[in-house]
Amino acid sequence: MATPIAAIALVSMGMSVTDAAMVARLFGAEALAAVAVGSDLYSILYYFGAGILGGLAPFYTAAVVRADANAQVRLQRIGWVGALLVAALLVPIVWSAPDWLRPMGIDPALLDHGRGYTQAMAVTLLPMLGVVLYRTMLTAAERPRVFLCVTLVMLPLNAGFNYALMVGVGPVPALGVTGAGVSSFLVASTILVVMVVIGRVKTTKSETIRFDWSELFAVLRVGLPIGITAVAEVGVYLGATIYAATLGAAEAAAHVLVLRVAGVAYAIPMALLQAAMVRMARAETLGDQALQHSVIRSSIWLGLAGGVLLFACLAAGADPLATAFLGAGQFGATASLAAGLLLLLGVIELFESPCLAAAGILRGRKDTRAPMLFTIAGNWVIGAPLGIYLCEVEQMGITGVWTGLLFGMVLTTLLTLVRLAQSAAHTRWSLPRIYRAWRAA
């Protein structure tokens, strides 16, 4: 299951890279910077909304396992209501971003240049949340390859729309950088239409299927912590990017390269998370204890194997990759710095892969609040402050920032694995219980 899910993430990343490359090629670095402001804000809020809708997955998996078509239709409607509620909250935030970002010190000319693109991306949230809904349902039904095939077809379509709308072809007017945003809207809308056709579920009974508000709130209780977790994960790296820009061009360049590599590497453990979530939700629905333990073992072992594989690849490719992108000569120091950061990223992935596998298992059991708190604690209570301390006080520069992120990931992993052990043993550890166990020992 995880393989096509990871491929979907990489193809989606390919669309984003295509947008950035075409904007930079056609309109220059200033246009790319103008687009980046709206793109980064859109990405954060998109992940938040996608996380909330991800709370539907364990419920939908249960309906699929029971072969309850009516429940699947009811959950689909609940997902649409959730998507519309999320869109009503997020679209105005992105649409008005060029205005409320001004007091934060961002160049007003840059904001005005990218206003059309940002507002087009705000509208794109509407079909994209629908796409997320159908992707979630297909993944929950263990059919991610269907979505992968649709996404692969849309990759060249995205490039074609970009070119036609940005420079103008025939009767199509040239929209400049705004054309990239309009292209994203058209591609997302096309994917949504195809998904609606593919994802139709026929009911088995003729009676009216009533909307269940209590089930909507149950989905939101599971999904909202997932959305907050996504923001906590993405936000700390975005914050690190902003902070790295204050440290000088060399450190910022090394950080950006490593961050792009991290985005590609992240597709593997995140795919394992989603696969583990669906398989655990299936095992929970069946009430099969042996299957549950099998899912836990295989997910954690795959997480460990994936972490070791990513570490080995990053360790072996650190120097060649840094040199290939940043060169030698006058940029040799920057390449050397980036190589060191890539090694740190490899160690982070060594811990992150089993951590996300464990988090997926917990999500399959509808346990999402504790992993959310662990992520916030690891990234924002430990990782970010420690990184700033190592950077400023210990004079480690951007290496200190990434070292802080590493320690934050280690803490998150340990807490998540402890929570999984508690869940598997059907117990909860509290401070009084830990104290009594310590006294007994």
GROMACS .gro file of C-alpha atoms in nm:
model
  441
    1MET     CA    1   0.000   0.000   0.000
    2ALA     CA    2   0.273   0.244   0.091
    3THR     CA    3   0.447   0.229  -0.249
    4PRO     CA    4   0.175   0.397  -0.460
    5ILE     CA    5   0.103   0.643  -0.176
    6ALA     CA    6   0.468   0.752  -0.179
    7ALA     CA    7   0.455   0.777  -0.559
    8ILE     CA    8   0.147   1.004  -0.533
    9ALA     CA    9   0.338   1.236  -0.298
   10LEU     CA   10   0.636   1.251  -0.533
   11VAL     CA   11   0.417   1.323  -0.837
   12SER     CA   12   0.239   1.601  -0.646
   13MET     CA   13   0.579   1.738  -0.553
   14GLY     CA   14   0.670   1.722  -0.921
   15MET     CA   15   0.376   1.950  -1.002
   16SER     CA   16   0.497   2.202  -0.744
   17VAL     CA   17   0.852   2.190  -0.879
   18THR     CA   18   0.717   2.235  -1.234
   19ASP     CA   19   0.528   2.548  -1.126
   20ALA     CA   20   0.835   2.699  -0.959
   21ALA     CA   21   1.069   2.611  -1.247
   22MET     CA   22   0.838   2.756  -1.514
   23VAL     CA   23   0.775   3.079  -1.319
   24ALA     CA   24   1.149   3.127  -1.264
   25ARG     CA   25   1.231   3.047  -1.626
   26LEU     CA   26   0.966   3.270  -1.780
   27PHE     CA   27   0.959   3.566  -1.540
   28GLY     CA   28   1.275   3.557  -1.328
   29ALA     CA   29   1.374   3.532  -0.962
   30GLU     CA   30   1.157   3.822  -0.843
   31ALA     CA   31   0.845   3.656  -0.981
   32LEU     CA   32   0.945   3.329  -0.814
   33ALA     CA   33   0.982   3.509  -0.482
   34ALA     CA   34   0.639   3.668  -0.525
   35VAL     CA   35   0.485   3.327  -0.596
   36ALA     CA   36   0.670   3.163  -0.306
   37VAL     CA   37   0.494   3.378  -0.046
   38GLY     CA   38   0.148   3.267  -0.153
   39SER     CA   39   0.263   2.912  -0.225
   40ASP     CA   40   0.411   2.857   0.122
   41LEU     CA   41   0.104   2.996   0.297
   42TYR     CA   42  -0.124   2.785   0.078
   43SER     CA   43   0.082   2.473   0.153
   44ILE     CA   44   0.060   2.517   0.531
   45LEU     CA   45  -0.317   2.567   0.528
   46TYR     CA   46  -0.363   2.288   0.271
   47TYR     CA   47  -0.182   2.041   0.498
   48PHE     CA   48  -0.397   2.156   0.788
   49GLY     CA   49  -0.718   2.097   0.593
   50ALA     CA   50  -0.594   1.766   0.451
   51GLY     CA   51  -0.511   1.650   0.802
   52ILE     CA   52  -0.861   1.728   0.925
   53LEU     CA   53  -1.015   1.533   0.636
   54GLY     CA   54  -0.769   1.251   0.707
   55GLY     CA   55  -0.969   1.182   1.023
   56LEU     CA   56  -1.229   1.022   0.796
   57ALA     CA   57  -0.994   0.734   0.700
   58PRO     CA   58  -1.038   0.492   0.994
   59PHE     CA   59  -1.418   0.536   0.984
   60TYR     CA   60  -1.430   0.478   0.608
   61THR     CA   61  -1.203   0.173   0.632
   62ALA     CA   62  -1.441   0.025   0.889
   63ALA     CA   63  -1.736   0.080   0.653
   64VAL     CA   64  -1.545  -0.087   0.367
   65VAL     CA   65  -1.452  -0.385   0.584
   66ARG     CA   66  -1.818  -0.428   0.684
   67ALA     CA   67  -1.918  -0.392   0.315
   68ASP     CA   68  -2.167  -0.126   0.430
   69ALA     CA   69  -2.229   0.084   0.118
   70ASN     CA   70  -2.480   0.309   0.296
   71ALA     CA   71  -2.224   0.393   0.564
   72GLN     CA   72  -1.971   0.473   0.290
   73VAL     CA   73  -2.215   0.715   0.127
   74ARG     CA   74  -2.296   0.872   0.463
   75LEU     CA   75  -1.926   0.917   0.541
   76GLN     CA   76  -1.868   1.064   0.196
   77ARG     CA   77  -2.134   1.326   0.267
   78ILE     CA   78  -1.979   1.392   0.606
   79GLY     CA   79  -1.645   1.440   0.430
   80TRP     CA   80  -1.798   1.692   0.190
   81VAL     CA   81  -1.949   1.890   0.477
   82GLY     CA   82  -1.614   1.883   0.654
   83ALA     CA   83  -1.436   1.996   0.337
   84LEU     CA   84  -1.678   2.288   0.292
   85LEU     CA   85  -1.639   2.393   0.656
   86VAL     CA   86  -1.260   2.383   0.626
   87ALA     CA   87  -1.274   2.575   0.296
   88ALA     CA   88  -1.499   2.842   0.451
   89LEU     CA   89  -1.232   2.892   0.717
   90LEU     CA   90  -0.917   2.876   0.504
   91VAL     CA   91  -1.009   3.035   0.169
   92PRO     CA   92  -1.061   3.388   0.312
   93ILE     CA   93  -0.728   3.362   0.499
   94VAL     CA   94  -0.533   3.287   0.180
   95TRP     CA   95  -0.736   3.532  -0.033
   96SER     CA   96  -0.661   3.826   0.197
   97ALA     CA   97  -0.299   3.725   0.266
   98PRO     CA   98  -0.141   4.007   0.057
   99ASP     CA   99  -0.312   4.255   0.290
  100TRP     CA  100  -0.257   4.103   0.634
  101LEU     CA  101   0.105   4.000   0.557
  102ARG     CA  102   0.211   4.364   0.502
  103PRO     CA  103   0.263   4.448   0.872
  104MET     CA  104   0.500   4.150   0.901
  105GLY     CA  105   0.773   4.328   0.709
  106ILE     CA  106   0.733   4.155   0.372
  107ASP     CA  107   0.801   4.382   0.074
  108PRO     CA  108   0.462   4.530  -0.035
  109ALA     CA  109   0.570   4.526  -0.400
  110LEU     CA  110   0.638   4.153  -0.372
  111LEU     CA  111   0.293   4.094  -0.220
  112ASP     CA  112   0.121   4.297  -0.491
  113HIS     CA  113   0.313   4.116  -0.764
  114GLY     CA  114   0.193   3.780  -0.635
  115ARG     CA  115  -0.160   3.889  -0.537
  116GLY     CA  116  -0.328   3.730  -0.840
  117TYR     CA  117  -0.144   3.403  -0.788
  118THR     CA  118  -0.223   3.396  -0.415
  119GLN     CA  119  -0.593   3.460  -0.473
  120ALA     CA  120  -0.606   3.195  -0.746
  121MET     CA  121  -0.452   2.949  -0.500
  122ALA     CA  122  -0.713   3.049  -0.242
  123VAL     CA  123  -0.987   2.943  -0.483
  124THR     CA  124  -0.788   2.627  -0.565
  125LEU     CA  125  -0.835   2.515  -0.205
  126LEU     CA  126  -1.201   2.437  -0.285
  127PRO     CA  127  -1.143   2.161  -0.544
  128MET     CA  128  -0.822   2.047  -0.374
  129LEU     CA  129  -1.002   1.968  -0.049
  130GLY     CA  130  -1.248   1.765  -0.255
  131VAL     CA  131  -0.955   1.584  -0.415
  132VAL     CA  132  -0.813   1.515  -0.067
  133LEU     CA  133  -1.148   1.372   0.037
  134TYR     CA  134  -1.153   1.122  -0.251
  135ARG     CA  135  -0.784   1.040  -0.206
  136THR     CA  136  -0.856   0.965   0.160
  137MET     CA  137  -1.148   0.740   0.074
  138LEU     CA  138  -0.956   0.551  -0.196
  139THR     CA  139  -0.662   0.501   0.040
  140ALA     CA  140  -0.897   0.387   0.318
  141ALA     CA  141  -1.048   0.138   0.073
  142GLU     CA  142  -0.692   0.020  -0.009
  143ARG     CA  143  -0.713   0.149  -0.368
  144PRO     CA  144  -0.439   0.417  -0.381
  145ARG     CA  145  -0.321   0.303  -0.726
  146VAL     CA  146  -0.638   0.448  -0.878
  147PHE     CA  147  -0.549   0.794  -0.752
  148LEU     CA  148  -0.187   0.749  -0.862
  149CYS     CA  149  -0.294   0.679  -1.222
  150VAL     CA  150  -0.510   0.994  -1.229
  151THR     CA  151  -0.231   1.206  -1.079
  152LEU     CA  152   0.025   1.081  -1.333
  153VAL     CA  153  -0.201   1.188  -1.619
  154MET     CA  154  -0.240   1.535  -1.466
  155LEU     CA  155   0.135   1.604  -1.445
  156PRO     CA  156   0.180   1.694  -1.816
  157LEU     CA  157  -0.160   1.865  -1.815
  158ASN     CA  158  -0.037   2.094  -1.537
  159ALA     CA  159   0.270   2.195  -1.740
  160GLY     CA  160   0.057   2.262  -2.049
  161PHE     CA  161  -0.194   2.477  -1.858
  162ASN     CA  162   0.093   2.666  -1.696
  163TYR     CA  163   0.250   2.763  -2.027
  164ALA     CA  164  -0.077   2.850  -2.199
  165LEU     CA  165  -0.203   3.068  -1.916
  166MET     CA  166   0.125   3.236  -1.821
  167VAL     CA  167   0.239   3.345  -2.170
  168GLY     CA  168  -0.089   3.324  -2.361
  169VAL     CA  169  -0.161   3.086  -2.648
  170GLY     CA  170  -0.410   3.176  -2.922
  171PRO     CA  171  -0.724   3.322  -2.766
  172VAL     CA  172  -0.598   3.249  -2.413
  173PRO     CA  173  -0.475   3.575  -2.255
  174ALA     CA  174  -0.132   3.597  -2.092
  175LEU     CA  175  -0.189   3.609  -1.715
  176GLY     CA  176   0.175   3.613  -1.603
  177VAL     CA  177   0.244   3.451  -1.265
  178THR     CA  178  -0.130   3.450  -1.195
  179GLY     CA  179  -0.158   3.191  -1.473
  180ALA     CA  180   0.027   2.937  -1.256
  181GLY     CA  181  -0.243   2.973  -0.989
  182VAL     CA  182  -0.527   2.950  -1.243
  183SER     CA  183  -0.359   2.641  -1.389
  184SER     CA  184  -0.354   2.480  -1.043
  185PHE     CA  185  -0.727   2.551  -1.008
  186LEU     CA  186  -0.806   2.394  -1.347
  187VAL     CA  187  -0.594   2.085  -1.278
  188ALA     CA  188  -0.746   2.038  -0.931
  189SER     CA  189  -1.098   2.078  -1.072
  190THR     CA  190  -1.025   1.822  -1.345
  191ILE     CA  191  -0.891   1.570  -1.093
  192LEU     CA  192  -1.196   1.626  -0.873
  193VAL     CA  193  -1.439   1.561  -1.159
  194VAL     CA  194  -1.256   1.238  -1.247
  195MET     CA  195  -1.255   1.131  -0.880
  196VAL     CA  196  -1.627   1.197  -0.841
  197VAL     CA  197  -1.694   0.964  -1.135
  198ILE     CA  198  -1.453   0.695  -1.013
  199GLY     CA  199  -1.546   0.718  -0.645
  200ARG     CA  200  -1.921   0.675  -0.676
  201VAL     CA  201  -2.067   0.423  -0.432
  202LYS     CA  202  -2.401   0.256  -0.500
  203THR     CA  203  -2.624   0.206  -0.197
  204THR     CA  204  -2.767  -0.137  -0.128
  205LYS     CA  205  -3.097  -0.017   0.017
  206SER     CA  206  -3.362   0.222  -0.100
  207GLU     CA  207  -3.423   0.406   0.225
  208THR     CA  208  -3.304   0.761   0.274
  209ILE     CA  209  -2.954   0.792   0.417
  210ARG     CA  210  -2.967   1.050   0.693
  211PHE     CA  211  -2.684   1.286   0.770
  212ASP     CA  212  -2.531   1.206   1.110
  213TRP     CA  213  -2.398   1.517   1.284
  214SER     CA  214  -2.257   1.316   1.574
  215GLU     CA  215  -2.047   1.119   1.324
  216LEU     CA  216  -1.921   1.445   1.173
  217PHE     CA  217  -1.804   1.559   1.518
  218ALA     CA  218  -1.641   1.219   1.573
  219VAL     CA  219  -1.449   1.258   1.245
  220LEU     CA  220  -1.345   1.612   1.343
  221ARG     CA  221  -1.227   1.492   1.686
  222VAL     CA  222  -0.993   1.249   1.510
  223GLY     CA  223  -0.899   1.478   1.220
  224LEU     CA  224  -0.837   1.811   1.392
  225PRO     CA  225  -0.533   1.684   1.589
  226ILE     CA  226  -0.395   1.539   1.263
  227GLY     CA  227  -0.428   1.882   1.100
  228ILE     CA  228  -0.257   2.053   1.392
  229THR     CA  229   0.020   1.791   1.381
  230ALA     CA  230   0.077   1.865   1.012
  231VAL     CA  231   0.105   2.238   1.082
  232ALA     CA  232   0.344   2.172   1.372
  233GLU     CA  233   0.566   1.962   1.144
  234VAL     CA  234   0.562   2.191   0.840
  235GLY     CA  235   0.568   2.509   1.048
  236VAL     CA  236   0.892   2.433   1.231
  237TYR     CA  237   1.079   2.382   0.903
  238LEU     CA  238   0.927   2.695   0.750
  239GLY     CA  239   1.032   2.884   1.062
  240ALA     CA  240   1.381   2.738   1.027
  241THR     CA  241   1.393   2.864   0.667
  242ILE     CA  242   1.302   3.217   0.775
  243TYR     CA  243   1.559   3.200   1.056
  244ALA     CA  244   1.829   3.063   0.822
  245ALA     CA  245   1.782   3.367   0.596
  246THR     CA  246   1.916   3.584   0.880
  247LEU     CA  247   2.237   3.381   0.909
  248GLY     CA  248   2.384   3.467   0.569
  249ALA     CA  249   2.362   3.349   0.212
  250ALA     CA  250   2.583   3.040   0.253
  251GLU     CA  251   2.391   2.902   0.550
  252ALA     CA  252   2.055   2.982   0.389
  253ALA     CA  253   2.156   2.810   0.064
  254ALA     CA  254   2.274   2.497   0.246
  255HIS     CA  255   1.953   2.488   0.449
  256VAL     CA  256   1.726   2.525   0.145
  257LEU     CA  257   1.902   2.241  -0.039
  258VAL     CA  258   1.868   2.006   0.259
  259LEU     CA  259   1.506   2.108   0.309
  260ARG     CA  260   1.425   2.015  -0.053
  261VAL     CA  261   1.589   1.675  -0.006
  262ALA     CA  262   1.397   1.633   0.320
  263GLY     CA  263   1.072   1.691   0.131
  264VAL     CA  264   1.151   1.404  -0.106
  265ALA     CA  265   1.267   1.173   0.174
  266TYR     CA  266   0.954   1.251   0.379
  267ALA     CA  267   0.733   1.084   0.117
  268ILE     CA  268   0.849   0.737   0.228
  269PRO     CA  269   0.767   0.745   0.603
  270MET     CA  270   0.447   0.944   0.539
  271ALA     CA  271   0.329   0.678   0.295
  272LEU     CA  272   0.404   0.410   0.553
  273LEU     CA  273   0.203   0.609   0.808
  274GLN     CA  274  -0.105   0.609   0.587
  275ALA     CA  275  -0.072   0.241   0.499
  276ALA     CA  276  -0.028   0.144   0.865
  277MET     CA  277  -0.331   0.356   0.961
  278VAL     CA  278  -0.557   0.181   0.711
  279ARG     CA  279  -0.434  -0.170   0.793
  280MET     CA  280  -0.475  -0.109   1.168
  281ALA     CA  281  -0.825   0.033   1.116
  282ARG     CA  282  -0.912  -0.284   0.925
  283ALA     CA  283  -0.772  -0.506   1.203
  284GLU     CA  284  -0.960  -0.304   1.467
  285THR     CA  285  -1.287  -0.338   1.276
  286LEU     CA  286  -1.242  -0.714   1.245
  287GLY     CA  287  -1.149  -0.740   1.614
  288ASP     CA  288  -0.858  -0.965   1.517
  289GLN     CA  289  -0.590  -0.940   1.786
  290ALA     CA  290  -0.341  -1.150   1.590
  291LEU     CA  291  -0.381  -0.926   1.286
  292GLN     CA  292  -0.337  -0.614   1.501
  293HIS     CA  293  -0.008  -0.742   1.641
  294SER     CA  294   0.101  -0.841   1.290
  295VAL     CA  295   0.028  -0.490   1.161
  296ILE     CA  296   0.225  -0.337   1.451
  297ARG     CA  297   0.525  -0.563   1.395
  298SER     CA  298   0.539  -0.520   1.019
  299SER     CA  299   0.483  -0.144   1.033
  300ILE     CA  300   0.756  -0.084   1.291
  301TRP     CA  301   1.002  -0.315   1.116
  302LEU     CA  302   0.932  -0.146   0.784
  303GLY     CA  303   0.973   0.190   0.956
  304LEU     CA  304   1.312   0.086   1.093
  305ALA     CA  305   1.418  -0.056   0.757
  306GLY     CA  306   1.304   0.259   0.576
  307GLY     CA  307   1.493   0.476   0.825
  308VAL     CA  308   1.813   0.275   0.778
  309LEU     CA  309   1.773   0.289   0.400
  310LEU     CA  310   1.722   0.666   0.398
  311PHE     CA  311   2.016   0.717   0.634
  312ALA     CA  312   2.242   0.504   0.415
  313CYS     CA  313   2.136   0.689   0.097
  314LEU     CA  314   2.182   1.032   0.254
  315ALA     CA  315   2.515   0.938   0.414
  316ALA     CA  316   2.649   0.801   0.086
  317GLY     CA  317   2.510   1.084  -0.126
  318ALA     CA  318   2.577   1.380   0.105
  319ASP     CA  319   2.904   1.497  -0.056
  320PRO     CA  320   2.813   1.422  -0.420
  321LEU     CA  321   2.469   1.580  -0.385
  322ALA     CA  322   2.599   1.893  -0.214
  323THR     CA  323   2.876   1.934  -0.470
  324ALA     CA  324   2.641   1.876  -0.764
  325PHE     CA  325   2.399   2.147  -0.653
  326LEU     CA  326   2.632   2.398  -0.490
  327GLY     CA  327   2.955   2.326  -0.676
  328ALA     CA  328   3.311   2.352  -0.556
  329GLY     CA  329   3.556   2.640  -0.576
  330GLN     CA  330   3.421   2.954  -0.411
  331PHE     CA  331   3.111   2.760  -0.302
  332GLY     CA  332   3.313   2.474  -0.151
  333ALA     CA  333   3.245   2.585   0.207
  334THR     CA  334   2.871   2.601   0.140
  335ALA     CA  335   2.876   2.254  -0.017
  336SER     CA  336   3.068   2.118   0.282
  337LEU     CA  337   2.814   2.274   0.518
  338ALA     CA  338   2.527   2.125   0.318
  339ALA     CA  339   2.690   1.781   0.325
  340GLY     CA  340   2.704   1.795   0.704
  341LEU     CA  341   2.338   1.896   0.719
  342LEU     CA  342   2.246   1.607   0.488
  343LEU     CA  343   2.411   1.369   0.735
  344LEU     CA  344   2.203   1.520   1.014
  345LEU     CA  345   1.894   1.477   0.796
  346GLY     CA  346   1.986   1.110   0.755
  347VAL     CA  347   1.992   1.065   1.133
  348ILE     CA  348   1.658   1.247   1.160
  349GLU     CA  349   1.507   1.007   0.904
  350LEU     CA  350   1.647   0.714   1.105
  351PHE     CA  351   1.413   0.816   1.389
  352GLU     CA  352   1.130   0.970   1.187
  353SER     CA  353   1.041   0.657   0.988
  354PRO     CA  354   0.953   0.433   1.286
  355CYS     CA  355   0.793   0.734   1.456
  356LEU     CA  356   0.551   0.792   1.168
  357ALA     CA  357   0.481   0.419   1.138
  358ALA     CA  358   0.381   0.418   1.506
  359ALA     CA  359   0.175   0.734   1.457
  360GLY     CA  360  -0.010   0.566   1.168
  361ILE     CA  361  -0.099   0.269   1.386
  362LEU     CA  362  -0.232   0.503   1.655
  363ARG     CA  363  -0.438   0.693   1.397
  364GLY     CA  364  -0.587   0.363   1.286
  365ARG     CA  365  -0.706   0.330   1.646
  366LYS     CA  366  -0.841   0.688   1.637
  367ASP     CA  367  -0.573   0.796   1.886
  368THR     CA  368  -0.453   1.130   1.743
  369ARG     CA  369  -0.439   1.379   2.031
  370ALA     CA  370  -0.137   1.227   2.207
  371PRO     CA  371   0.078   1.212   1.889
  372MET     CA  372  -0.021   1.575   1.823
  373LEU     CA  373   0.109   1.677   2.168
  374PHE     CA  374   0.428   1.475   2.115
  375THR     CA  375   0.494   1.650   1.783
  376ILE     CA  376   0.436   1.994   1.933
  377ALA     CA  377   0.662   1.909   2.229
  378GLY     CA  378   0.938   1.767   2.011
  379ASN     CA  379   0.938   2.040   1.745
  380TRP     CA  380   0.844   2.354   1.937
  381VAL     CA  381   0.923   2.291   2.306
  382ILE     CA  382   1.255   2.111   2.253
  383GLY     CA  383   1.368   2.127   1.888
  384ALA     CA  384   1.324   2.497   1.802
  385PRO     CA  385   1.454   2.648   2.131
  386LEU     CA  386   1.748   2.406   2.144
  387GLY     CA  387   1.832   2.482   1.781
  388ILE     CA  388   1.834   2.858   1.847
  389TYR     CA  389   2.048   2.806   2.158
  390LEU     CA  390   2.304   2.596   1.971
  391CYS     CA  391   2.306   2.843   1.684
  392GLU     CA  392   2.337   3.165   1.884
  393VAL     CA  393   2.509   3.066   2.209
  394GLU     CA  394   2.723   2.773   2.097
  395GLN     CA  395   2.795   2.946   1.763
  396MET     CA  396   2.704   2.637   1.559
  397GLY     CA  397   2.509   2.832   1.297
  398ILE     CA  398   2.257   2.646   1.084
  399THR     CA  399   2.411   2.316   1.198
  400GLY     CA  400   2.288   2.399   1.547
  401VAL     CA  401   1.936   2.455   1.415
  402TRP     CA  402   1.927   2.113   1.251
  403THR     CA  403   2.082   1.952   1.560
  404GLY     CA  404   1.797   2.095   1.765
  405LEU     CA  405   1.547   1.951   1.515
  406LEU     CA  406   1.720   1.613   1.551
  407PHE     CA  407   1.683   1.611   1.929
  408GLY     CA  408   1.320   1.715   1.893
  409MET     CA  409   1.259   1.422   1.656
  410VAL     CA  410   1.427   1.179   1.898
  411LEU     CA  411   1.193   1.294   2.177
  412THR     CA  412   0.885   1.269   1.953
  413THR     CA  413   0.985   0.919   1.843
  414LEU     CA  414   1.039   0.792   2.197
  415LEU     CA  415   0.709   0.934   2.322
  416THR     CA  416   0.517   0.796   2.023
  417LEU     CA  417   0.666   0.448   2.062
  418VAL     CA  418   0.584   0.451   2.434
  419ARG     CA  419   0.227   0.548   2.349
  420LEU     CA  420   0.209   0.263   2.099
  421ALA     CA  421   0.339   0.018   2.359
  422GLN     CA  422   0.069   0.136   2.599
  423SER     CA  423  -0.193   0.101   2.328
  424ALA     CA  424  -0.080  -0.251   2.240
  425ALA     CA  425  -0.087  -0.350   2.608
  426HIS     CA  426  -0.426  -0.178   2.656
  427THR     CA  427  -0.291   0.035   2.940
  428ARG     CA  428  -0.211   0.400   3.003
  429TRP     CA  429   0.095   0.518   3.189
  430SER     CA  430   0.062   0.814   3.421
  431LEU     CA  431   0.314   0.977   3.656
  432PRO     CA  432   0.167   0.805   3.968
  433ARG     CA  433   0.180   0.468   3.788
  434ILE     CA  434   0.540   0.527   3.677
  435TYR     CA  435   0.632   0.628   4.035
  436ARG     CA  436   0.470   0.314   4.182
  437ALA     CA  437   0.651   0.095   3.926
  438TRP     CA  438   0.979   0.264   4.013
  439ARG     CA  439   0.921   0.208   4.387
  440ALA     CA  440   0.832  -0.155   4.325
  441ALA     CA  441   1.147  -0.205   4.122
   0.00000   0.00000   0.00000
